PDB file of C-alpha atoms in Angstrom:
ATOM      1  CA  SER J   1     -75.002  49.188  27.414  1.00 65.00           C
ATOM      2  CA  GLY J   2     -71.589  47.578  27.871  1.00 77.00           C
ATOM      3  CA  PHE J   3     -70.995  49.248  31.234  1.00 86.00           C
ATOM      4  CA  LYS J   4     -73.836  47.229  32.779  1.00 86.00           C
ATOM      5  CA  ASN J   5     -71.621  44.160  32.470  1.00 83.00           C
ATOM      6  CA  PHE J   6     -68.930  45.878  34.540  1.00 83.00           C
ATOM      7  CA  GLU J   7     -71.539  47.076  36.998  1.00 84.00           C
ATOM      8  CA  PHE J   8     -72.803  43.501  37.383  1.00 85.00           C
ATOM      9  CA  LEU J   9     -69.230  42.207  37.828  1.00 81.00           C
ATOM     10  CA  PHE J  10     -68.371  44.665  40.600  1.00 83.00           C
ATOM     11  CA  LYS J  11     -71.719  44.282  42.388  1.00 85.00           C
ATOM     12  CA  SER J  12     -71.854  40.483  42.197  1.00 84.00           C
ATOM     13  CA  GLY J  13     -69.144  40.003  44.818  1.00 82.00           C
ATOM     14  CA  SER J  14     -67.361  37.468  42.633  1.00 83.00           C
ATOM     15  CA  LEU J  15     -64.589  39.731  41.359  1.00 84.00           C
ATOM     16  CA  TRP J  16     -62.108  38.779  44.106  1.00 86.00           C
ATOM     17  CA  ARG J  17     -62.816  35.044  43.709  1.00 85.00           C
ATOM     18  CA  ILE J  18     -62.508  35.203  39.919  1.00 82.00           C
ATOM     19  CA  THR J  19     -59.234  37.149  40.088  1.00 84.00           C
ATOM     20  CA  ARG J  20     -57.820  34.867  42.804  1.00 87.00           C
ATOM     21  CA  ASN J  21     -58.675  31.728  40.839  1.00 84.00           C
ATOM     22  CA  THR J  22     -57.281  33.082  37.568  1.00 84.00           C
ATOM     23  CA  VAL J  23     -53.988  34.177  39.110  1.00 87.00           C
ATOM     24  CA  GLY J  24     -53.761  31.085  41.316  1.00 89.00           C
ATOM     25  CA  TYR J  25     -54.289  28.621  38.476  1.00 88.00           C
ATOM     26  CA  SER J  26     -51.912  30.560  36.243  1.00 89.00           C
ATOM     27  CA  LEU J  27     -49.148  30.492  38.876  1.00 92.00           C
ATOM     28  CA  VAL J  28     -49.637  26.773  39.524  1.00 93.00           C
ATOM     29  CA  PHE J  29     -49.595  26.065  35.782  1.00 92.00           C
ATOM     30  CA  LEU J  30     -46.464  28.193  35.384  1.00 93.00           C
ATOM     31  CA  VAL J  31     -44.518  26.447  38.158  1.00 95.00           C
ATOM     32  CA  VAL J  32     -45.627  22.895  37.340  1.00 96.00           C
ATOM     33  CA  ASN J  33     -45.024  23.297  33.608  1.00 95.00           C
ATOM     34  CA  LEU J  34     -41.598  24.865  34.190  1.00 96.00           C
ATOM     35  CA  ILE J  35     -40.412  22.100  36.510  1.00 96.00           C
ATOM     36  CA  LEU J  36     -41.770  19.314  34.310  1.00 96.00           C
ATOM     37  CA  ALA J  37     -40.456  20.828  31.061  1.00 96.00           C
ATOM     38  CA  VAL J  38     -36.937  21.308  32.434  1.00 96.00           C
ATOM     39  CA  GLY J  39     -36.974  17.856  34.052  1.00 96.00           C
ATOM     40  CA  ILE J  40     -38.135  16.136  30.870  1.00 94.00           C
ATOM     41  CA  ALA J  41     -35.613  18.063  28.758  1.00 94.00           C
ATOM     42  CA  VAL J  42     -32.752  17.041  31.042  1.00 94.00           C
ATOM     43  CA  ALA J  43     -33.959  13.420  31.087  1.00 92.00           C
ATOM     44  CA  ILE J  44     -34.251  13.257  27.289  1.00 90.00           C
ATOM     45  CA  ASN J  45     -30.828  14.843  26.922  1.00 88.00           C
ATOM     46  CA  GLU J  46     -29.330  12.057  29.053  1.00 87.00           C
ATOM     47  CA  LEU J  47     -30.568   9.310  26.714  1.00 85.00           C
ATOM     48  CA  ARG J  48     -27.675   7.687  24.897  1.00 78.00           C
ATOM     49  CA  ASN J  49     -29.695   6.236  22.003  1.00 79.00           C
ATOM     50  CA  LYS J  50     -30.120   9.171  19.625  1.00 75.00           C
ATOM     51  CA  LEU J  51     -33.283   7.800  17.967  1.00 79.00           C
ATOM     52  CA  LEU J  52     -35.312   7.696  21.192  1.00 82.00           C
ATOM     53  CA  PRO J  53     -35.074  11.435  21.994  1.00 81.00           C
ATOM     54  CA  LYS J  54     -36.564  12.327  18.602  1.00 81.00           C
ATOM     55  CA  THR J  55     -39.417   9.881  19.172  1.00 84.00           C
ATOM     56  CA  TYR J  56     -40.076  11.213  22.673  1.00 85.00           C
ATOM     57  CA  GLN J  57     -39.978  14.810  21.435  1.00 82.00           C
ATOM     58  CA  THR J  58     -42.569  13.978  18.792  1.00 84.00           C
ATOM     59  CA  PHE J  59     -44.913  12.405  21.336  1.00 85.00           C
ATOM     60  CA  LEU J  60     -44.351  15.247  23.799  1.00 86.00           C
ATOM     61  CA  ILE J  61     -45.135  17.994  21.324  1.00 88.00           C
ATOM     62  CA  MET J  62     -48.242  16.374  19.787  1.00 90.00           C
ATOM     63  CA  PRO J  63     -50.701  17.400  22.565  1.00 89.00           C
ATOM     64  CA  ASN J  64     -49.758  21.032  21.930  1.00 87.00           C
ATOM     65  CA  PHE J  65     -51.408  20.784  18.503  1.00 90.00           C
ATOM     66  CA  LEU J  66     -54.643  19.202  19.731  1.00 87.00           C
ATOM     67  CA  SER J  67     -57.733  21.317  20.158  1.00 87.00           C
ATOM     68  CA  LEU J  68     -59.090  21.621  23.684  1.00 85.00           C
ATOM     69  CA  VAL J  69     -62.362  20.216  22.364  1.00 87.00           C
ATOM     70  CA  VAL J  70     -60.542  17.002  21.397  1.00 89.00           C
ATOM     71  CA  ILE J  71     -58.713  17.003  24.729  1.00 89.00           C
ATOM     72  CA  SER J  72     -62.014  17.466  26.573  1.00 88.00           C
ATOM     73  CA  TYR J  73     -63.346  14.278  24.987  1.00 89.00           C
ATOM     74  CA  LEU J  74     -60.149  12.415  25.840  1.00 90.00           C
ATOM     75  CA  VAL J  75     -60.536  13.533  29.451  1.00 90.00           C
ATOM     76  CA  TYR J  76     -64.188  12.514  29.336  1.00 89.00           C
ATOM     77  CA  ALA J  77     -63.172   9.050  28.097  1.00 91.00           C
ATOM     78  CA  PHE J  78     -61.026   8.702  31.205  1.00 90.00           C
ATOM     79  CA  LEU J  79     -63.426  10.298  33.708  1.00 89.00           C
ATOM     80  CA  HIS J  80     -66.871   9.149  32.527  1.00 87.00           C
ATOM     81  CA  PRO J  81     -68.821   8.082  35.649  1.00 82.00           C
ATOM     82  CA  THR J  82     -69.791   4.620  34.388  1.00 84.00           C
ATOM     83  CA  ASN J  83     -67.679   3.801  31.321  1.00 86.00           C
ATOM     84  CA  GLY J  84     -64.575   5.922  31.906  1.00 87.00           C
ATOM     85  CA  PHE J  85     -61.191   4.233  31.944  1.00 91.00           C
ATOM     86  CA  ILE J  86     -60.382   5.244  35.526  1.00 90.00           C
ATOM     87  CA  ASN J  87     -63.733   4.152  36.995  1.00 85.00           C
ATOM     88  CA  LYS J  88     -64.159   1.053  34.826  1.00 87.00           C
ATOM     89  CA  SER J  89     -60.607  -0.261  34.833  1.00 86.00           C
ATOM     90  CA  ILE J  90     -58.603   1.109  37.736  1.00 87.00           C
ATOM     91  CA  LEU J  91     -61.149   1.755  40.501  1.00 81.00           C
ATOM     92  CA  GLU J  92     -63.187  -1.339  39.653  1.00 81.00           C
ATOM     93  CA  LEU J  93     -60.004  -3.443  39.695  1.00 82.00           C
ATOM     94  CA  ILE J  94     -59.072  -2.337  43.212  1.00 87.00           C
ATOM     95  CA  GLY J  95     -62.660  -2.643  44.428  1.00 84.00           C
ATOM     96  CA  SER J  96     -63.401   1.056  44.894  1.00 85.00           C
ATOM     97  CA  ASP J  97     -66.702   2.728  44.150  1.00 86.00           C
ATOM     98  CA  PRO J  98     -66.837   4.840  40.988  1.00 84.00           C
ATOM     99  CA  VAL J  99     -66.082   8.526  41.370  1.00 86.00           C
ATOM    100  CA  TYR J 100     -68.417  11.048  39.760  1.00 88.00           C
ATOM    101  CA  TRP J 101     -65.632  13.377  38.646  1.00 85.00           C
ATOM    102  CA  TYR J 102     -67.856  15.927  36.931  1.00 84.00           C
ATOM    103  CA  SER J 103     -69.956  16.590  40.010  1.00 85.00           C
ATOM    104  CA  GLU J 104     -67.209  16.689  42.657  1.00 85.00           C
ATOM    105  CA  ARG J 105     -65.222  19.881  42.685  1.00 85.00           C
ATOM    106  CA  GLN J 106     -62.270  18.845  44.877  1.00 90.00           C
ATOM    107  CA  TYR J 107     -60.677  16.857  42.020  1.00 89.00           C
ATOM    108  CA  TRP J 108     -60.752  19.574  39.397  1.00 88.00           C
ATOM    109  CA  PRO J 109     -57.733  21.651  40.472  1.00 90.00           C
ATOM    110  CA  PHE J 110     -55.594  18.523  40.046  1.00 92.00           C
ATOM    111  CA  ILE J 111     -57.276  17.394  36.834  1.00 90.00           C
ATOM    112  CA  LEU J 112     -56.957  20.839  35.250  1.00 90.00           C
ATOM    113  CA  THR J 113     -53.314  21.122  36.313  1.00 92.00           C
ATOM    114  CA  PHE J 114     -52.582  17.679  34.866  1.00 92.00           C
ATOM    115  CA  VAL J 115     -54.364  18.409  31.573  1.00 92.00           C
ATOM    116  CA  ASN J 116     -52.650  21.782  31.217  1.00 90.00           C
ATOM    117  CA  ALA J 117     -49.258  20.192  31.889  1.00 93.00           C
ATOM    118  CA  TRP J 118     -49.927  17.353  29.458  1.00 91.00           C
ATOM    119  CA  LYS J 119     -50.859  19.853  26.754  1.00 90.00           C
ATOM    120  CA  GLY J 120     -48.121  22.422  27.355  1.00 88.00           C
ATOM    121  CA  VAL J 121     -45.048  20.750  28.811  1.00 93.00           C
ATOM    122  CA  GLY J 122     -43.922  19.171  25.544  1.00 91.00           C
ATOM    123  CA  ILE J 123     -43.334  22.413  23.689  1.00 91.00           C
ATOM    124  CA  GLY J 124     -41.445  23.823  26.675  1.00 92.00           C
ATOM    125  CA  ALA J 125     -39.324  20.683  26.898  1.00 93.00           C
ATOM    126  CA  VAL J 126     -38.380  20.988  23.230  1.00 91.00           C
ATOM    127  CA  ILE J 127     -37.236  24.581  23.825  1.00 93.00           C
ATOM    128  CA  TYR J 128     -35.104  23.471  26.781  1.00 95.00           C
ATOM    129  CA  ILE J 129     -33.708  20.517  24.800  1.00 92.00           C
ATOM    130  CA  ALA J 130     -32.601  23.010  22.144  1.00 93.00           C
ATOM    131  CA  ALA J 131     -30.938  25.126  24.834  1.00 95.00           C
ATOM    132  CA  ILE J 132     -29.208  22.084  26.327  1.00 95.00           C
ATOM    133  CA  SER J 133     -27.952  20.966  22.917  1.00 92.00           C
ATOM    134  CA  GLY J 134     -26.176  24.327  22.626  1.00 93.00           C
ATOM    135  CA  ILE J 135     -24.006  23.646  25.677  1.00 94.00           C
ATOM    136  CA  ASP J 136     -20.355  23.068  24.784  1.00 94.00           C
ATOM    137  CA  PRO J 137     -19.542  19.344  25.288  1.00 92.00           C
ATOM    138  CA  GLU J 138     -16.115  20.295  26.642  1.00 95.00           C
ATOM    139  CA  TYR J 139     -17.770  21.324  29.922  1.00 94.00           C
ATOM    140  CA  TYR J 140     -19.064  17.795  30.376  1.00 93.00           C
ATOM    141  CA  GLU J 141     -15.748  16.244  29.330  1.00 93.00           C
ATOM    142  CA  ALA J 142     -13.925  18.358  31.907  1.00 95.00           C
ATOM    143  CA  ALA J 143     -16.471  17.369  34.549  1.00 94.00           C
ATOM    144  CA  VAL J 144     -15.999  13.671  33.765  1.00 94.00           C
ATOM    145  CA  ILE J 145     -12.231  14.083  34.070  1.00 95.00           C
ATOM    146  CA  ASP J 146     -12.776  15.756  37.462  1.00 94.00           C
ATOM    147  CA  GLY J 147     -14.927  12.797  38.516  1.00 94.00           C
ATOM    148  CA  ALA J 148     -18.331  14.524  38.525  1.00 93.00           C
ATOM    149  CA  SER J 149     -21.358  12.237  38.537  1.00 93.00           C
ATOM    150  CA  LYS J 150     -24.245  12.732  36.106  1.00 92.00           C
ATOM    151  CA  TRP J 151     -26.221  14.460  38.861  1.00 93.00           C
ATOM    152  CA  ARG J 152     -23.363  16.893  39.564  1.00 94.00           C
ATOM    153  CA  GLN J 153     -23.072  17.595  35.827  1.00 95.00           C
ATOM    154  CA  ILE J 154     -26.778  18.401  35.635  1.00 95.00           C
ATOM    155  CA  VAL J 155     -26.715  20.610  38.734  1.00 94.00           C
ATOM    156  CA  ASN J 156     -23.427  22.399  38.003  1.00 94.00           C
ATOM    157  CA  ILE J 157     -23.379  22.585  34.204  1.00 95.00           C
ATOM    158  CA  THR J 158     -26.744  21.959  32.547  1.00 95.00           C
ATOM    159  CA  LEU J 159     -29.094  23.932  34.797  1.00 95.00           C
ATOM    160  CA  PRO J 160     -26.872  27.017  35.268  1.00 96.00           C
ATOM    161  CA  THR J 161     -26.147  27.128  31.530  1.00 96.00           C
ATOM    162  CA  ILE J 162     -29.817  27.056  30.507  1.00 96.00           C
ATOM    163  CA  GLN J 163     -30.835  29.423  33.324  1.00 96.00           C
ATOM    164  CA  PRO J 164     -31.139  32.456  30.977  1.00 96.00           C
ATOM    165  CA  VAL J 165     -33.556  30.513  28.760  1.00 96.00           C
ATOM    166  CA  ILE J 166     -35.547  29.422  31.820  1.00 96.00           C
ATOM    167  CA  ILE J 167     -35.777  33.040  32.981  1.00 96.00           C
ATOM    168  CA  ILE J 168     -36.853  34.318  29.556  1.00 95.00           C
ATOM    169  CA  ILE J 169     -39.533  31.626  29.138  1.00 94.00           C
ATOM    170  CA  THR J 170     -40.794  32.292  32.684  1.00 93.00           C
ATOM    171  CA  ILE J 171     -41.015  36.045  32.058  1.00 93.00           C
ATOM    172  CA  LEU J 172     -42.874  35.444  28.786  1.00 91.00           C
ATOM    173  CA  SER J 173     -45.241  33.058  30.566  1.00 89.00           C
ATOM    174  CA  MET J 174     -45.902  35.625  33.296  1.00 88.00           C
ATOM    175  CA  GLY J 175     -47.164  37.999  30.612  1.00 85.00           C
ATOM    176  CA  SER J 176     -50.236  35.812  30.200  1.00 81.00           C
ATOM    177  CA  ILE J 177     -50.964  35.316  33.892  1.00 80.00           C
ATOM    178  CA  PHE J 178     -54.319  37.103  33.650  1.00 76.00           C
ATOM    179  CA  SER J 179     -55.401  35.397  30.455  1.00 75.00           C
ATOM    180  CA  SER J 180     -57.402  32.411  31.537  1.00 68.00           C
ATOM    181  CA  GLU J 181     -57.456  29.380  29.260  1.00 73.00           C
ATOM    182  CA  PHE J 182     -61.153  29.496  28.358  1.00 70.00           C
ATOM    183  CA  GLY J 183     -61.182  26.104  26.646  1.00 71.00           C
ATOM    184  CA  LEU J 184     -59.477  24.410  29.567  1.00 77.00           C
ATOM    185  CA  PHE J 185     -62.011  25.612  32.101  1.00 74.00           C
ATOM    186  CA  TYR J 186     -65.150  25.227  30.000  1.00 69.00           C
ATOM    187  CA  GLN J 187     -64.442  22.489  27.467  1.00 74.00           C
ATOM    188  CA  VAL J 188     -62.496  20.060  29.656  1.00 78.00           C
ATOM    189  CA  THR J 189     -64.933  20.378  32.560  1.00 78.00           C
ATOM    190  CA  LEU J 190     -67.847  20.195  30.089  1.00 73.00           C
ATOM    191  CA  ASN J 191     -69.133  23.354  31.790  1.00 67.00           C
ATOM    192  CA  SER J 192     -70.198  21.351  34.842  1.00 68.00           C
ATOM    193  CA  GLY J 193     -71.087  23.371  37.899  1.00 61.00           C
ATOM    194  CA  ALA J 194     -68.436  21.703  40.058  1.00 57.00           C
TER     195      ALA J 194
END
């Protein structure tokens, strides 16, 4: 019956580790994605050429529409032990031995965090760019008249003004803290034991 699965879960001794890993990864993903999305949105907003932000937004949002199966093969193309881009091009160039990424577990928290950020930061950045574009330009004009640098404008105008959007997006993201990204953990790692 279905209760035998729960019985196995509670008796296996893995419940604490599974819960800790799920919540831990989710919190790391939440913080990293938030910081990167806000940072990228602010950086794109500061571009003076108005064609470049649209191009960057397009490239940022594209990974969000890719399947994790496709992403897993992109990651595999980079991390393949003998023919992967990192081992073949970068490590070979600097004279290092190849790294067997799929059998060494210490790299995976960083790889998974990077892949999750690459896939999810773009859509968050677009939301923050929309929030930033709604800020009244008169605030910035007044700051320039007062002699505020770009950094002071970002810290004192942009970030406080988009703070409600940041809080709302963070609260919505916290709602999925216990929902593990199945594809990320099984497809990208190719279900390797490490």
